[in-house]
């Protein structure tokens, strides 16, 4: 029996069984649905993409996986080289892993050990954001701030190692003034906080964060597992403000396979590059650098570049703003739009009860959570299909 995620198994609604998928569509035996959430924001090229399918078959004909311990291979080397060329600044040192959550764990471990290697053993604290979500492994839960996902940590009591602040510059400045000599990193989902409620904030916060990290010698980590590859309307938020460590996942492989990467700057990498064996990063996920995943990632990046996805995303945002312009309802608290993301936040989560089936019957797959009704569609979506998604969202409130 499958134990499904984020569900009370005793009372859960029976999930829709998918028998096929192609383009932006998921198929059950009864109907087809536009996937308005891109399989948790990862399937940016849609399903059954011929170019991605082909590299998967080609690589499987050679080998699907070999460990990176004592071995290496061209797909991993080529992906690391491509990321080093493609990403801004000195973000050039790729440590691969098998999921976004693990990749954030790696980033936090890097930040802590970077200072341990330098003898700064007092720098054990993480500065993070309120409403943060960085994954469901234990350190990422501790760095997160969402009781709906992480309430199990209440068993341990308040963390002595993590401080959470709102996305407000005065709170940021006060935290650095108070804790700067004990901080090893500031960890953020830049511009768009996903599972914490599709909360959006201004780049000025990140610019000030970069300046304070430089002033006090703290590492800045961007968790772009959800925001990377265009979701905010930027290729990466790291193109606007450069972090010391960048975490990518989800869309990295076009949603075909679980894979992630923690990309360190030269400064961070050189903090481990030493004759001392104890200064090595002692971490190694079994499936890091998986050959199939690396080939998919290389092809996914090629598609992103060749097909000018940023222009597609700008058009998606224009359509979204047009369709939702002036729309309001007494049950809606706020409508937020950024790049390839739209969120309708309601006052009472009960308002959204039944929406998933409502959308299904109109040919849209949606998965609202808490008080958030949102869409993060594949980038290949056509205008008519996007309009269907948005008008279905509006129709729910106009019944």
PDB file of C-alpha atoms in Angstrom, residues 95-281:
ATOM      1  CA  UNK A  95      28.039  18.954  -5.356  1.00  0.00           C
ATOM      2  CA  UNK A  96      25.277  16.682  -6.634  1.00  0.00           C
ATOM      3  CA  UNK A  97      22.581  14.963  -4.597  1.00  0.00           C
ATOM      4  CA  UNK A  98      19.252  13.246  -5.142  1.00  0.00           C
ATOM      5  CA  UNK A  99      16.666  15.754  -3.863  1.00  0.00           C
ATOM      6  CA  UNK A 100      16.216  19.422  -3.045  1.00  0.00           C
ATOM      7  CA  UNK A 101      15.917  18.756   0.671  1.00  0.00           C
ATOM      8  CA  UNK A 102      19.222  16.863   0.742  1.00  0.00           C
ATOM      9  CA  UNK A 103      20.852  19.582  -1.348  1.00  0.00           C
ATOM     10  CA  UNK A 104      19.844  22.186   1.248  1.00  0.00           C
ATOM     11  CA  UNK A 105      21.204  19.887   3.986  1.00  0.00           C
ATOM     12  CA  UNK A 106      24.490  19.845   2.073  1.00  0.00           C
ATOM     13  CA  UNK A 107      24.487  23.646   1.846  1.00  0.00           C
ATOM     14  CA  UNK A 108      23.931  23.982   5.603  1.00  0.00           C
ATOM     15  CA  UNK A 109      26.645  21.423   6.285  1.00  0.00           C
ATOM     16  CA  UNK A 110      29.012  23.325   3.988  1.00  0.00           C
ATOM     17  CA  UNK A 111      28.300  26.589   5.798  1.00  0.00           C
ATOM     18  CA  UNK A 112      28.900  25.085   9.237  1.00  0.00           C
ATOM     19  CA  UNK A 113      32.063  23.222   8.253  1.00  0.00           C
ATOM     20  CA  UNK A 114      33.428  26.193   6.328  1.00  0.00           C
ATOM     21  CA  UNK A 115      33.772  28.021   9.627  1.00  0.00           C
ATOM     22  CA  UNK A 116      34.798  24.918  11.607  1.00  0.00           C
ATOM     23  CA  UNK A 117      37.677  24.468   9.147  1.00  0.00           C
ATOM     24  CA  UNK A 118      38.716  28.058   9.913  1.00  0.00           C
ATOM     25  CA  UNK A 119      38.603  27.492  13.665  1.00  0.00           C
ATOM     26  CA  UNK A 120      35.524  29.707  14.141  1.00  0.00           C
ATOM     27  CA  UNK A 121      33.683  27.145  16.225  1.00  0.00           C
ATOM     28  CA  UNK A 122      31.245  29.679  17.675  1.00  0.00           C
ATOM     29  CA  UNK A 123      29.507  30.142  14.311  1.00  0.00           C
ATOM     30  CA  UNK A 124      26.831  27.500  14.775  1.00  0.00           C
ATOM     31  CA  UNK A 125      23.703  29.563  14.073  1.00  0.00           C
ATOM     32  CA  UNK A 126      21.515  29.887  10.981  1.00  0.00           C
ATOM     33  CA  UNK A 127      19.516  32.990  10.152  1.00  0.00           C
ATOM     34  CA  UNK A 128      16.376  32.080   8.204  1.00  0.00           C
ATOM     35  CA  UNK A 129      13.017  33.532   7.263  1.00  0.00           C
ATOM     36  CA  UNK A 130       9.616  33.275   8.839  1.00  0.00           C
ATOM     37  CA  UNK A 131       7.290  31.051   6.788  1.00  0.00           C
ATOM     38  CA  UNK A 132      10.337  29.315   5.304  1.00  0.00           C
ATOM     39  CA  UNK A 133      10.177  25.845   3.807  1.00  0.00           C
ATOM     40  CA  UNK A 134      13.397  24.095   2.767  1.00  0.00           C
ATOM     41  CA  UNK A 135      12.391  20.433   2.834  1.00  0.00           C
ATOM     42  CA  UNK A 136      11.378  17.681   5.209  1.00  0.00           C
ATOM     43  CA  UNK A 137      14.712  16.277   6.365  1.00  0.00           C
ATOM     44  CA  UNK A 138      15.570  17.194   9.934  1.00  0.00           C
ATOM     45  CA  UNK A 139      17.947  20.143   9.536  1.00  0.00           C
ATOM     46  CA  UNK A 140      15.837  21.618   6.767  1.00  0.00           C
ATOM     47  CA  UNK A 141      12.775  21.321   9.004  1.00  0.00           C
ATOM     48  CA  UNK A 142      14.688  23.115  11.754  1.00  0.00           C
ATOM     49  CA  UNK A 143      15.664  25.872   9.330  1.00  0.00           C
ATOM     50  CA  UNK A 144      12.070  26.021   8.096  1.00  0.00           C
ATOM     51  CA  UNK A 145       9.248  27.816   9.840  1.00  0.00           C
ATOM     52  CA  UNK A 146       5.957  26.174   9.045  1.00  0.00           C
ATOM     53  CA  UNK A 147       4.117  24.355  11.824  1.00  0.00           C
ATOM     54  CA  UNK A 148       1.767  22.748   9.307  1.00  0.00           C
ATOM     55  CA  UNK A 149       4.694  20.729   7.946  1.00  0.00           C
ATOM     56  CA  UNK A 150       7.191  20.653  10.783  1.00  0.00           C
ATOM     57  CA  UNK A 151       5.150  20.363  13.963  1.00  0.00           C
ATOM     58  CA  UNK A 152       6.932  17.105  14.841  1.00  0.00           C
ATOM     59  CA  UNK A 153       9.966  19.192  15.871  1.00  0.00           C
ATOM     60  CA  UNK A 154       7.961  20.586  18.772  1.00  0.00           C
ATOM     61  CA  UNK A 155       9.094  17.427  20.534  1.00  0.00           C
ATOM     62  CA  UNK A 156      12.569  18.995  20.788  1.00  0.00           C
ATOM     63  CA  UNK A 157      11.459  22.455  21.840  1.00  0.00           C
ATOM     64  CA  UNK A 158      12.755  25.744  20.394  1.00  0.00           C
ATOM     65  CA  UNK A 159      15.953  25.515  18.362  1.00  0.00           C
ATOM     66  CA  UNK A 160      19.065  27.117  19.818  1.00  0.00           C
ATOM     67  CA  UNK A 161      20.663  27.198  16.391  1.00  0.00           C
ATOM     68  CA  UNK A 162      18.100  28.920  14.134  1.00  0.00           C
ATOM     69  CA  UNK A 163      16.688  32.457  14.250  1.00  0.00           C
ATOM     70  CA  UNK A 164      13.712  33.343  12.029  1.00  0.00           C
ATOM     71  CA  UNK A 165      12.937  36.864  10.868  1.00  0.00           C
ATOM     72  CA  UNK A 166      10.313  38.461   8.597  1.00  0.00           C
ATOM     73  CA  UNK A 167      11.313  39.714   5.138  1.00  0.00           C
ATOM     74  CA  UNK A 168      11.774  43.236   6.469  1.00  0.00           C
ATOM     75  CA  UNK A 169      15.074  45.108   6.331  1.00  0.00           C
ATOM     76  CA  UNK A 170      14.917  46.479   9.916  1.00  0.00           C
ATOM     77  CA  UNK A 171      14.462  42.921  11.256  1.00  0.00           C
ATOM     78  CA  UNK A 172      17.355  41.766   9.065  1.00  0.00           C
ATOM     79  CA  UNK A 173      19.641  44.499  10.342  1.00  0.00           C
ATOM     80  CA  UNK A 174      18.690  43.856  13.958  1.00  0.00           C
ATOM     81  CA  UNK A 175      19.382  40.132  13.601  1.00  0.00           C
ATOM     82  CA  UNK A 176      22.854  40.775  12.189  1.00  0.00           C
ATOM     83  CA  UNK A 177      23.598  43.296  14.923  1.00  0.00           C
ATOM     84  CA  UNK A 178      22.605  40.749  17.578  1.00  0.00           C
ATOM     85  CA  UNK A 179      23.918  37.465  16.185  1.00  0.00           C
ATOM     86  CA  UNK A 180      26.533  38.279  13.523  1.00  0.00           C
ATOM     87  CA  UNK A 181      29.486  36.723  15.331  1.00  0.00           C
ATOM     88  CA  UNK A 182      27.568  33.447  15.834  1.00  0.00           C
ATOM     89  CA  UNK A 183      26.016  33.135  12.373  1.00  0.00           C
ATOM     90  CA  UNK A 184      27.452  30.847   9.731  1.00  0.00           C
ATOM     91  CA  UNK A 185      24.787  31.569   7.110  1.00  0.00           C
ATOM     92  CA  UNK A 186      21.629  33.324   6.069  1.00  0.00           C
ATOM     93  CA  UNK A 187      19.360  30.855   4.243  1.00  0.00           C
ATOM     94  CA  UNK A 188      16.510  32.174   2.079  1.00  0.00           C
ATOM     95  CA  UNK A 189      14.075  31.214  -0.645  1.00  0.00           C
ATOM     96  CA  UNK A 190      14.754  34.325  -2.723  1.00  0.00           C
ATOM     97  CA  UNK A 191      11.816  36.554  -3.737  1.00  0.00           C
ATOM     98  CA  UNK A 192       9.223  33.753  -3.592  1.00  0.00           C
ATOM     99  CA  UNK A 193       8.537  31.521  -0.587  1.00  0.00           C
ATOM    100  CA  UNK A 194       6.820  28.460  -1.994  1.00  0.00           C
ATOM    101  CA  UNK A 195       5.273  25.989   0.438  1.00  0.00           C
ATOM    102  CA  UNK A 196       5.107  28.707   3.089  1.00  0.00           C
ATOM    103  CA  UNK A 197       2.288  30.306   1.106  1.00  0.00           C
ATOM    104  CA  UNK A 198       3.655  31.659  -2.200  1.00  0.00           C
ATOM    105  CA  UNK A 199       4.749  34.763  -0.296  1.00  0.00           C
ATOM    106  CA  UNK A 200       6.569  37.351  -2.396  1.00  0.00           C
ATOM    107  CA  UNK A 201       8.983  40.056  -1.312  1.00  0.00           C
ATOM    108  CA  UNK A 202      11.236  42.699  -2.810  1.00  0.00           C
ATOM    109  CA  UNK A 203      14.777  42.258  -4.096  1.00  0.00           C
ATOM    110  CA  UNK A 204      15.924  45.149  -1.851  1.00  0.00           C
ATOM    111  CA  UNK A 205      15.785  42.727   1.093  1.00  0.00           C
ATOM    112  CA  UNK A 206      18.241  40.414  -0.667  1.00  0.00           C
ATOM    113  CA  UNK A 207      20.507  43.283  -1.667  1.00  0.00           C
ATOM    114  CA  UNK A 208      20.719  44.404   1.951  1.00  0.00           C
ATOM    115  CA  UNK A 209      21.263  40.806   3.036  1.00  0.00           C
ATOM    116  CA  UNK A 210      24.211  40.506   0.632  1.00  0.00           C
ATOM    117  CA  UNK A 211      25.776  43.677   2.027  1.00  0.00           C
ATOM    118  CA  UNK A 212      25.366  42.532   5.638  1.00  0.00           C
ATOM    119  CA  UNK A 213      26.755  39.074   4.889  1.00  0.00           C
ATOM    120  CA  UNK A 214      29.803  40.728   3.333  1.00  0.00           C
ATOM    121  CA  UNK A 215      30.180  43.119   6.257  1.00  0.00           C
ATOM    122  CA  UNK A 216      30.047  40.406   8.910  1.00  0.00           C
ATOM    123  CA  UNK A 217      31.597  37.487   7.022  1.00  0.00           C
ATOM    124  CA  UNK A 218      28.417  35.369   6.902  1.00  0.00           C
ATOM    125  CA  UNK A 219      27.620  33.028   4.010  1.00  0.00           C
ATOM    126  CA  UNK A 220      24.492  33.743   1.967  1.00  0.00           C
ATOM    127  CA  UNK A 221      22.591  30.660   0.742  1.00  0.00           C
ATOM    128  CA  UNK A 222      19.850  30.808  -1.881  1.00  0.00           C
ATOM    129  CA  UNK A 223      17.465  27.865  -1.914  1.00  0.00           C
ATOM    130  CA  UNK A 224      16.301  28.107  -5.534  1.00  0.00           C
ATOM    131  CA  UNK A 225      14.891  24.591  -5.674  1.00  0.00           C
ATOM    132  CA  UNK A 226      11.485  26.120  -6.415  1.00  0.00           C
ATOM    133  CA  UNK A 227      12.440  29.587  -7.694  1.00  0.00           C
ATOM    134  CA  UNK A 228      15.184  28.589 -10.125  1.00  0.00           C
ATOM    135  CA  UNK A 229      14.807  28.123 -13.873  1.00  0.00           C
ATOM    136  CA  UNK A 230      12.532  31.090 -14.401  1.00  0.00           C
ATOM    137  CA  UNK A 231       9.729  30.661 -11.893  1.00  0.00           C
ATOM    138  CA  UNK A 232      10.106  34.210 -10.511  1.00  0.00           C
ATOM    139  CA  UNK A 233      10.482  35.674 -13.998  1.00  0.00           C
ATOM    140  CA  UNK A 234      14.262  35.694 -13.574  1.00  0.00           C
ATOM    141  CA  UNK A 235      16.456  32.898 -14.855  1.00  0.00           C
ATOM    142  CA  UNK A 236      17.704  32.622 -11.273  1.00  0.00           C
ATOM    143  CA  UNK A 237      17.338  35.171  -8.513  1.00  0.00           C
ATOM    144  CA  UNK A 238      21.090  34.621  -8.140  1.00  0.00           C
ATOM    145  CA  UNK A 239      21.429  36.635 -11.370  1.00  0.00           C
ATOM    146  CA  UNK A 240      20.181  39.663  -9.416  1.00  0.00           C
ATOM    147  CA  UNK A 241      21.994  39.102  -6.116  1.00  0.00           C
ATOM    148  CA  UNK A 242      24.791  36.550  -5.927  1.00  0.00           C
ATOM    149  CA  UNK A 243      24.822  34.079  -3.050  1.00  0.00           C
ATOM    150  CA  UNK A 244      27.824  32.156  -1.777  1.00  0.00           C
ATOM    151  CA  UNK A 245      25.943  28.866  -2.159  1.00  0.00           C
ATOM    152  CA  UNK A 246      23.092  28.141  -4.586  1.00  0.00           C
ATOM    153  CA  UNK A 247      20.761  25.134  -4.336  1.00  0.00           C
ATOM    154  CA  UNK A 248      18.910  23.859  -7.413  1.00  0.00           C
ATOM    155  CA  UNK A 249      16.502  20.961  -7.895  1.00  0.00           C
ATOM    156  CA  UNK A 250      12.963  20.267  -9.164  1.00  0.00           C
ATOM    157  CA  UNK A 251      13.171  21.712 -12.710  1.00  0.00           C
ATOM    158  CA  UNK A 252      16.884  20.827 -12.971  1.00  0.00           C
ATOM    159  CA  UNK A 253      15.996  17.601 -14.815  1.00  0.00           C
ATOM    160  CA  UNK A 254      12.777  18.931 -16.327  1.00  0.00           C
ATOM    161  CA  UNK A 255      10.898  16.948 -13.699  1.00  0.00           C
ATOM    162  CA  UNK A 256      11.950  13.580 -15.129  1.00  0.00           C
ATOM    163  CA  UNK A 257      14.128  12.315 -12.274  1.00  0.00           C
ATOM    164  CA  UNK A 258      14.911  13.405  -8.757  1.00  0.00           C
ATOM    165  CA  UNK A 259      18.260  15.193  -8.747  1.00  0.00           C
ATOM    166  CA  UNK A 260      19.668  18.343  -7.186  1.00  0.00           C
ATOM    167  CA  UNK A 261      22.877  20.302  -6.903  1.00  0.00           C
ATOM    168  CA  UNK A 262      24.498  22.505  -4.302  1.00  0.00           C
ATOM    169  CA  UNK A 263      26.736  24.970  -6.134  1.00  0.00           C
ATOM    170  CA  UNK A 264      29.435  26.677  -4.087  1.00  0.00           C
ATOM    171  CA  UNK A 265      31.459  29.781  -4.863  1.00  0.00           C
ATOM    172  CA  UNK A 266      35.231  29.657  -5.125  1.00  0.00           C
ATOM    173  CA  UNK A 267      35.523  31.129  -1.628  1.00  0.00           C
ATOM    174  CA  UNK A 268      33.470  28.332  -0.097  1.00  0.00           C
ATOM    175  CA  UNK A 269      35.207  25.606  -2.099  1.00  0.00           C
ATOM    176  CA  UNK A 270      38.630  26.845  -1.079  1.00  0.00           C
ATOM    177  CA  UNK A 271      37.544  26.619   2.559  1.00  0.00           C
ATOM    178  CA  UNK A 272      37.657  22.816   2.135  1.00  0.00           C
ATOM    179  CA  UNK A 273      40.582  22.505  -0.309  1.00  0.00           C
ATOM    180  CA  UNK A 274      43.413  21.549   2.013  1.00  0.00           C
ATOM    181  CA  UNK A 275      46.073  18.967   2.823  1.00  0.00           C
ATOM    182  CA  UNK A 276      44.171  18.210   6.023  1.00  0.00           C
ATOM    183  CA  UNK A 277      41.847  15.209   5.481  1.00  0.00           C
ATOM    184  CA  UNK A 278      39.494  16.441   8.220  1.00  0.00           C
ATOM    185  CA  UNK A 279      38.760  19.527   6.117  1.00  0.00           C
ATOM    186  CA  UNK A 280      37.098  17.445   3.381  1.00  0.00           C
ATOM    187  CA  UNK A 281      33.317  17.540   2.981  1.00  0.00           C
TER     188      UNK A 281
END
